[in-house]
CSV table of C-alpha atoms in Angstrom, one decimal:
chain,number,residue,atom,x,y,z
A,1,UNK,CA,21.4,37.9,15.9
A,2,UNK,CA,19.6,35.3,13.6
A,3,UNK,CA,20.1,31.8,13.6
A,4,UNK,CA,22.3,30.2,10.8
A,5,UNK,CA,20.3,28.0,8.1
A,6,UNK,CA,20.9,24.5,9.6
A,7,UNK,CA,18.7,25.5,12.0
A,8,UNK,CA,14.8,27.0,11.4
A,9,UNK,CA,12.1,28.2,13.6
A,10,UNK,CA,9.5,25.9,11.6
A,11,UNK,CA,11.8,23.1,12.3
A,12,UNK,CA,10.7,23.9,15.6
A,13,UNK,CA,7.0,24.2,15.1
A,14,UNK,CA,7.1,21.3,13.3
A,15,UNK,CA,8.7,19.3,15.9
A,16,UNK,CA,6.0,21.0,19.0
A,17,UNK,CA,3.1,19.0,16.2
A,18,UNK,CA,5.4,15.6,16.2
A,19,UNK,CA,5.8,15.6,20.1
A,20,UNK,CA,2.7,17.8,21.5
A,21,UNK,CA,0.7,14.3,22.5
A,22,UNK,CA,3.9,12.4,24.1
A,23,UNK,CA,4.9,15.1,26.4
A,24,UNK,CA,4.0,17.1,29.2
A,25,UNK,CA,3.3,21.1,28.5
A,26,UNK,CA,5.5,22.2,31.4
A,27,UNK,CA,4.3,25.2,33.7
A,28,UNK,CA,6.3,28.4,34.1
A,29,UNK,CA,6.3,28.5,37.8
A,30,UNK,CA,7.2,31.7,39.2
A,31,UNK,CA,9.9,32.1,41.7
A,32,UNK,CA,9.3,35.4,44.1
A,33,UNK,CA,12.0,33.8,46.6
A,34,UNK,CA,14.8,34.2,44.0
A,35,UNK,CA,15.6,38.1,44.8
A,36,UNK,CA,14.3,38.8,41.1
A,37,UNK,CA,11.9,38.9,38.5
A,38,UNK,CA,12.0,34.9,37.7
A,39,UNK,CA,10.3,31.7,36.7
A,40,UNK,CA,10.9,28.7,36.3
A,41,UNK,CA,10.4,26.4,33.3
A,42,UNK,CA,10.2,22.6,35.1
A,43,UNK,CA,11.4,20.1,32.5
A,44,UNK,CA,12.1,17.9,35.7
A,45,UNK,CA,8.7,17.0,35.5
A,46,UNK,CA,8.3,15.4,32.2
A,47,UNK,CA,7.8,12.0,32.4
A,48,UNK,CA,11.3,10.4,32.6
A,49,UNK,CA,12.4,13.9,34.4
A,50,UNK,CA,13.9,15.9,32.0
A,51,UNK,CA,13.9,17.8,28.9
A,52,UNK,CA,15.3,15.2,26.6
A,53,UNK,CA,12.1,13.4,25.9
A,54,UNK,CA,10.9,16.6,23.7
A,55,UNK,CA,14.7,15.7,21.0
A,56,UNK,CA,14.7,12.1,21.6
A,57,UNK,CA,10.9,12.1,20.7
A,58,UNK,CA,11.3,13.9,17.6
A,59,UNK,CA,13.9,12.5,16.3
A,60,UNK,CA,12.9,9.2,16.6
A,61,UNK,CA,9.3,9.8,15.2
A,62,UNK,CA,10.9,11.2,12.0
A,63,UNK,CA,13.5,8.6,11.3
A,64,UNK,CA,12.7,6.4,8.2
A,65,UNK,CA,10.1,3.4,9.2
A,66,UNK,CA,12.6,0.8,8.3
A,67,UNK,CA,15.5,2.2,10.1
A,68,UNK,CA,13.1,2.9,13.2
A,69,UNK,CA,12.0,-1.2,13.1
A,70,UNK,CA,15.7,-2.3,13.2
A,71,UNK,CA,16.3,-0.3,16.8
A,72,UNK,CA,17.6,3.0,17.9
A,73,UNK,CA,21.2,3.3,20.5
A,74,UNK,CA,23.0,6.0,21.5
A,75,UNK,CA,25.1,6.7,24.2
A,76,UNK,CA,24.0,8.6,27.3
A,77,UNK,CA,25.1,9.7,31.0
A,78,UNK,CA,21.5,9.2,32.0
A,79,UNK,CA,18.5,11.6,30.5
A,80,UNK,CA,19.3,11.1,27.0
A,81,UNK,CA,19.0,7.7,27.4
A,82,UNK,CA,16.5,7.7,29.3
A,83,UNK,CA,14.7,9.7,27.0
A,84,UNK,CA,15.4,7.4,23.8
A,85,UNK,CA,14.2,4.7,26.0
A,86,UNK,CA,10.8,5.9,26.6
A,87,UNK,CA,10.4,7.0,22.8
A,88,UNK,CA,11.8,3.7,22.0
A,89,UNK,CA,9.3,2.1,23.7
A,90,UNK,CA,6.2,4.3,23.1
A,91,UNK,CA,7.7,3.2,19.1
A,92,UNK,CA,7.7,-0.1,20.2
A,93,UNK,CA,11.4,-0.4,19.0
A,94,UNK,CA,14.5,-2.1,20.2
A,95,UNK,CA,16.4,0.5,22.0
A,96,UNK,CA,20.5,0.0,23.4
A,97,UNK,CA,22.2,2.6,25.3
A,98,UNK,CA,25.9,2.3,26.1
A,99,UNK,CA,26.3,4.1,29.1
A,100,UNK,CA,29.8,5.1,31.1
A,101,UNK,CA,31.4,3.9,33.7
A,102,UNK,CA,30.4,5.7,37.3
A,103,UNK,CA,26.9,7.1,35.4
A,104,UNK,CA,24.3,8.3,37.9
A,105,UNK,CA,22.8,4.9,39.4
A,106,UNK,CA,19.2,6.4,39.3
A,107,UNK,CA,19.3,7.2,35.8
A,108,UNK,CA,21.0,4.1,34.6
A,109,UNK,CA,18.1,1.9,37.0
A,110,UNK,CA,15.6,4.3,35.3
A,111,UNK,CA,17.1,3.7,31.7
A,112,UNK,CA,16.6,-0.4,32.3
A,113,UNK,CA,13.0,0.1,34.0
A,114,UNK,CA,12.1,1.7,30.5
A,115,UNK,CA,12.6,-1.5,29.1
A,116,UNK,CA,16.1,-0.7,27.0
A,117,UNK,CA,19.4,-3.2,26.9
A,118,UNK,CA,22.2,-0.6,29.1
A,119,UNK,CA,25.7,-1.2,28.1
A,120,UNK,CA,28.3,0.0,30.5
A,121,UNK,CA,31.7,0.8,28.8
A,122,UNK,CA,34.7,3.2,29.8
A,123,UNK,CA,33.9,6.5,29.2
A,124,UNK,CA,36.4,7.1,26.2
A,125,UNK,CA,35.0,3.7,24.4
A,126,UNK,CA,31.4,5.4,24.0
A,127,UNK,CA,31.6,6.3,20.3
A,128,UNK,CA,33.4,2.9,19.9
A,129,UNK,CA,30.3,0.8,21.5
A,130,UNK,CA,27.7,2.8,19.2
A,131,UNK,CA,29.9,2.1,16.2
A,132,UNK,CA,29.9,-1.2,16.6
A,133,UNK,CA,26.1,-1.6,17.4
A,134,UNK,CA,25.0,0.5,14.3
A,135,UNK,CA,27.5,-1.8,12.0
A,136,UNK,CA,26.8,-5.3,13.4
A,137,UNK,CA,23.1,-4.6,14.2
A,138,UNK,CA,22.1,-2.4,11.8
A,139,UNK,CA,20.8,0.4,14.7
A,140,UNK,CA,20.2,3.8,13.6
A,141,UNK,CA,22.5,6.0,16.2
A,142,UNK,CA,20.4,9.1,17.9
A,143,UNK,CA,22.6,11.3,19.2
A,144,UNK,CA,22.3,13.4,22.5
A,145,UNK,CA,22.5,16.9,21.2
A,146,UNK,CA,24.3,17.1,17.5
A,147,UNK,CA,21.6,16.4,15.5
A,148,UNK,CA,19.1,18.7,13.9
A,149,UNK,CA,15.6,17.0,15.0
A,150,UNK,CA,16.8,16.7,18.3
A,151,UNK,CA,18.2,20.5,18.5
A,152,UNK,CA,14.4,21.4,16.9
A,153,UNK,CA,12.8,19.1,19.7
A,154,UNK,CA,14.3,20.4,22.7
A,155,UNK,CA,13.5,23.9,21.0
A,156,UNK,CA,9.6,23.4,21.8
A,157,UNK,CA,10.1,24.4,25.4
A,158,UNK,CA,10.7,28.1,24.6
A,159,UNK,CA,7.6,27.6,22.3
A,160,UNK,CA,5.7,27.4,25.3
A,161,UNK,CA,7.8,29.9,27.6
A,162,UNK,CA,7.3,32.6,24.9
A,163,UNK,CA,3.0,31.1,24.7
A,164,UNK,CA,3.0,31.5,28.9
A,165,UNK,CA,5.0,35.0,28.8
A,166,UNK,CA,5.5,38.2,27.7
A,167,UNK,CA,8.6,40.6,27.3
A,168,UNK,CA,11.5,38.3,29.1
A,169,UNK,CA,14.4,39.8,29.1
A,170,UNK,CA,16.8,36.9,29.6
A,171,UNK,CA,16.4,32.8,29.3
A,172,UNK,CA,18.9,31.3,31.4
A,173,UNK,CA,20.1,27.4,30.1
A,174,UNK,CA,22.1,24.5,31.5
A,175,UNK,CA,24.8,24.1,28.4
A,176,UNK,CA,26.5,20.4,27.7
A,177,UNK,CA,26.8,19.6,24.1
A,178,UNK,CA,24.6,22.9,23.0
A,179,UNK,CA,21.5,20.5,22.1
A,180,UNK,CA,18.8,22.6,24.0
A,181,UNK,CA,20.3,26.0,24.5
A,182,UNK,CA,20.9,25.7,20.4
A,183,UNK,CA,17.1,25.3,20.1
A,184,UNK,CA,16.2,27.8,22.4
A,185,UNK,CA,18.3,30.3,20.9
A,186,UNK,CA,16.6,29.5,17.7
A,187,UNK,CA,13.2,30.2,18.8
A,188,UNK,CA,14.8,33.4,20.5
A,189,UNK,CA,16.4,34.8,17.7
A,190,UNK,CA,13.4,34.5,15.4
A,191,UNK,CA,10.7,35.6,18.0
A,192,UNK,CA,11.8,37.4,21.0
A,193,UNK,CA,15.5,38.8,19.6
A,194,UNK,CA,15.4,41.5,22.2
A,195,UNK,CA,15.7,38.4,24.8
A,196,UNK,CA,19.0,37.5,25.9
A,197,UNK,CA,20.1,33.7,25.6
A,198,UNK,CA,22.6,33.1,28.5
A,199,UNK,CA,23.7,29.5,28.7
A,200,UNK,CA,25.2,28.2,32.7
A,201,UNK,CA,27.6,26.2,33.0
A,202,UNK,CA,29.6,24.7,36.1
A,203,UNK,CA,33.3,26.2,36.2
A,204,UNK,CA,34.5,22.7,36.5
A,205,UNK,CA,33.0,22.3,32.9
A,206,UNK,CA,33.8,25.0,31.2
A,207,UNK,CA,33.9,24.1,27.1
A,208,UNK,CA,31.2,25.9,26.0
A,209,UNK,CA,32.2,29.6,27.6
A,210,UNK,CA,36.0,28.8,26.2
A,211,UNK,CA,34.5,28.0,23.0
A,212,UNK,CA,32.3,31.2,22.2
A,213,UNK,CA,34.8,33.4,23.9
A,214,UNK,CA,37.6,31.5,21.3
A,215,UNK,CA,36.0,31.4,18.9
A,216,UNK,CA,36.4,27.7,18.0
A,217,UNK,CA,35.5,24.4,19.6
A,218,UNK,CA,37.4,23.9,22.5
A,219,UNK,CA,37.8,20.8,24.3
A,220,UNK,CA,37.7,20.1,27.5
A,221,UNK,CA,39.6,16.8,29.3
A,222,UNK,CA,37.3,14.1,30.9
A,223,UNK,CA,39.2,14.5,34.4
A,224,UNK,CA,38.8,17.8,34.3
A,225,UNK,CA,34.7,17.8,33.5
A,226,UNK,CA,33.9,14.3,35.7
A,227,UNK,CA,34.3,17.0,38.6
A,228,UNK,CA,31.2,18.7,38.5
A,229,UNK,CA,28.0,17.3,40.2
A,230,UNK,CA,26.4,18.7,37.1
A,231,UNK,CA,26.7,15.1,35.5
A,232,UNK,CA,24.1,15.9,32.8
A,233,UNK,CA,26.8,18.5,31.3
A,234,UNK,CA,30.0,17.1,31.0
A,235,UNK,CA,29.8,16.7,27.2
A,236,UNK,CA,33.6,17.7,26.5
A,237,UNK,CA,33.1,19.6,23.3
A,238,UNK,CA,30.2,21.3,21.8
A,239,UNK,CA,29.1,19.8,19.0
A,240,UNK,CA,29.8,20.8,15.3
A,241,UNK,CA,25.9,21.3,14.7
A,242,UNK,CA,25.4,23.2,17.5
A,243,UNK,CA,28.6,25.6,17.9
A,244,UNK,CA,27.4,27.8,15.3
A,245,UNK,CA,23.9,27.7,16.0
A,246,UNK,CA,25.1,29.3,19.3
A,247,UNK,CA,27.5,31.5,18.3
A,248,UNK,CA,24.6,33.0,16.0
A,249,UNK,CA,22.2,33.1,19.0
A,250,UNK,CA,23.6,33.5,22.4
A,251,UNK,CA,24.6,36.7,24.3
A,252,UNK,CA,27.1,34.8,26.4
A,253,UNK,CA,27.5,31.6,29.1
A,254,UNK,CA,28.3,32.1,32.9
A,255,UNK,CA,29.7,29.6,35.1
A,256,UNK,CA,29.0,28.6,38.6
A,257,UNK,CA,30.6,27.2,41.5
A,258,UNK,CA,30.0,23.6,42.9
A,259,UNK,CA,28.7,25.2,45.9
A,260,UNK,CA,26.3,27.6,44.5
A,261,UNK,CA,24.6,24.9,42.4
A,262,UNK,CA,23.9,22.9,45.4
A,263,UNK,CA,22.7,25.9,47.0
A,264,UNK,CA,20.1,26.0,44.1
A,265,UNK,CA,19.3,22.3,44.1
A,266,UNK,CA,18.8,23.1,47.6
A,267,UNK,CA,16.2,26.3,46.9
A,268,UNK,CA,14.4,24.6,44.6
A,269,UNK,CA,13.5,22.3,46.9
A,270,UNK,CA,12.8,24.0,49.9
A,271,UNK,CA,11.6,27.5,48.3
A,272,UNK,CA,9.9,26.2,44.8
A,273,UNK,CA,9.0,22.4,45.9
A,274,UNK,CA,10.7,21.5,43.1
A,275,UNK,CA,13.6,18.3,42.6
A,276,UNK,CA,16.3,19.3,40.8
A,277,UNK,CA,19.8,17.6,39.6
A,278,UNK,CA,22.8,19.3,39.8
A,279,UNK,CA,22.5,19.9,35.9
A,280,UNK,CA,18.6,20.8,35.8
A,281,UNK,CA,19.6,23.5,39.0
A,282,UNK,CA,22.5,25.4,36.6
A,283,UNK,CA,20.2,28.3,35.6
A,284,UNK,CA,18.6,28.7,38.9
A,285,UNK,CA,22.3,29.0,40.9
A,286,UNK,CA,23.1,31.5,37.6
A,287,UNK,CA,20.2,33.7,38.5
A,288,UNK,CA,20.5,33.4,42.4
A,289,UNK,CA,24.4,34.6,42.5
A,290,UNK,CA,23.4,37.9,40.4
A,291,UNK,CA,19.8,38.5,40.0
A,292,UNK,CA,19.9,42.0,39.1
A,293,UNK,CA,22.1,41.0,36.1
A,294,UNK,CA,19.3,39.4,34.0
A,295,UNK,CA,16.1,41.6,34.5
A,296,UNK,CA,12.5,39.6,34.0
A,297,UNK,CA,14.1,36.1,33.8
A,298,UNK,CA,13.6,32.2,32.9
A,299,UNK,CA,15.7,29.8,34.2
A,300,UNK,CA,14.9,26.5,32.2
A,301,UNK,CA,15.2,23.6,35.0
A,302,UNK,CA,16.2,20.9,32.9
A,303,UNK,CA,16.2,17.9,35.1
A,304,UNK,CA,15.1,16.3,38.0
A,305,UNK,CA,16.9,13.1,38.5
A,306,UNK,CA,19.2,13.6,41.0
A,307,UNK,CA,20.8,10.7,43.2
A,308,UNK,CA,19.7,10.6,46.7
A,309,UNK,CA,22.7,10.8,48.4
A,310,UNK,CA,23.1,14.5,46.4
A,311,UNK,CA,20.2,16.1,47.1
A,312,UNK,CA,20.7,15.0,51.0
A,313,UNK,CA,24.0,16.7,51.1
A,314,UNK,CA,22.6,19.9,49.4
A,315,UNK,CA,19.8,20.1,51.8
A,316,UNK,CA,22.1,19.4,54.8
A,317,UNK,CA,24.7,21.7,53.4
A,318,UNK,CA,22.1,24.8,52.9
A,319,UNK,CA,20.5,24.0,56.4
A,320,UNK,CA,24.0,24.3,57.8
A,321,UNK,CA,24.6,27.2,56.9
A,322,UNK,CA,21.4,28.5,57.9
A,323,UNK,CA,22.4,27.5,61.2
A,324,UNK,CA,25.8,28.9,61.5
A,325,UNK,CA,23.9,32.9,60.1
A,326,UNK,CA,21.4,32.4,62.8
């Protein structure tokens, strides 16, 4: 499979120059407890906890100097805007994110500490709220996945996966809107074909799988997606830049239960030292409920912000039921 042109692997490269002194190199951490041949790539410990920075970064270092002066928005569930926050501020920039209703309070608190005006709106008046700001203040909108310098951004962590190891057989990603799967699967496709993309995600989420099985963009209802724990991936739709991009260069998505990906928020804890969000844990709980399915693995952990109350009931809930099989 090859990636379609919107999308090139020296888009990539070009974006691992832009970003390489604003980010943290992740390690490839390997995982011996997982019952396979894996490792982890820990994007929960970039500096606002997540992969986004590496998208948000690029794309707002490459956006035309006047536009960039005026102010950035966008509208965010947490790590995005988090992310356009920090490269906001490292800019020295005006940042707003509109942000909806019942978002994670740690990454909403986080999003303010980075120095950004929040907006809190209903879910369904996001695009609304960013409309308005980009007509009446003139901010450029950067967009949480759909968007070619931020699919190219979030593409520089399989740079370095493919830099750290050799012959993988699979990379196993967390998909929402496509954003970072859709740059992994470009590096993939142009450097390592013979590995498999496999994008996770939560059953209660399920857009992306109906979509490549489909065919087509499929959307999914907000009540049905606001189920999963896995707040970081309840994007509704795929986007329009990144559905082909993925239909070119992944081998398939999976999907997980609520309970296994507490069960992996959990291992990564205890087992890999590691704090994971129910989002950033996808991949892992992918590779834990059939490791024998994906060979010598990589299970991108894409985020680390997880509300307390959370991780507390996935450790109590794996401790449990350690208790009850001894």
């Amino acid at each position: 499979m090859t990636a379609p042109a919107c999308c090139h692997i020296n888009d990539v490269r070009a974006a691992a120059a832009t970003i390489a002194d604003h980010i943290v190199r992740t390690p490839l951490i390997a995982a011996p407890w997982s019952g396979g041949d894996l490792w982890l790539k820990a994007e929960n410990l970039q500096p606002i906890g997540a992969f986004k920075i590496r998208g948000a970064t690029n794309a707002i270092a490459r956006l035309d100097p006047r536009a960039r002066a005026r102010g950035v928005v966008t509208h965010s569930s947490g790590n995005h805007g988090q992310a356009v926050a920090w490269a906001a501020r490292w800019r020295g920039v005006p940042a707003v994110i509109v942000v909806p209703e019942g978002a994670s309070a740690v990454k909403t608190a986080a999003i303010r500490q980075l120095g950004a005006e929040v907006v809190v709106v209903p879910a369904e008046d996001r695009a609304a709220a960013v409309d308005e700001f980009t007509a009446r203040r003139r901010l450029t909108f950067v967009p949480p996945y759909d968007h070619l310098d931020v699919i190219a951004g979030q593409g520089t962590l399989a740079l370095e996966v493919l830099d750290d190891l050799a012959s993988i057989d699979t990379v196993l990603v967390p998909v929402g809107g496509g954003g970072l799967i859709s740059g992994v699967g470009t590096v993939m496709s142009s450097l390592s074909p013979r590995t498999r993309v496999v994008g996770v995600e939560s059953e209660l989420a399920a857009d992306a799988r109906d979509s490549l099985v489909r065919g087509r963009r499929v959307s999914w209802d907000p009540a049905l997606t606001s189920r999963t724990a896995a707040d970081g991936t309840r994007a509704t739709v795929v986007g329009e830049l990144t559905f082909p991009i993925m239909r070119a260069t992944v081998a398939e998505i999976v999907t997980v239960t609520e309970d296994e990906i507490l069960a992996a928020v959990s291992a990564l804890a205890r087992r890999a030292h590691l704090v994971a969000e129910p989002s950033g844990a996808l991949a892992v709980a992918a590779h834990l409920a059939g490791p024998s399915r994906y060979g010598r693995s990589v299970a991108v952990v894409s985020g680390g912000n997880i509300d307390p109350p959370v991780l507390a009931r996935a450790l109590c809930e794996s401790m449990r039921k350690d208790h009850s099989l001894s």
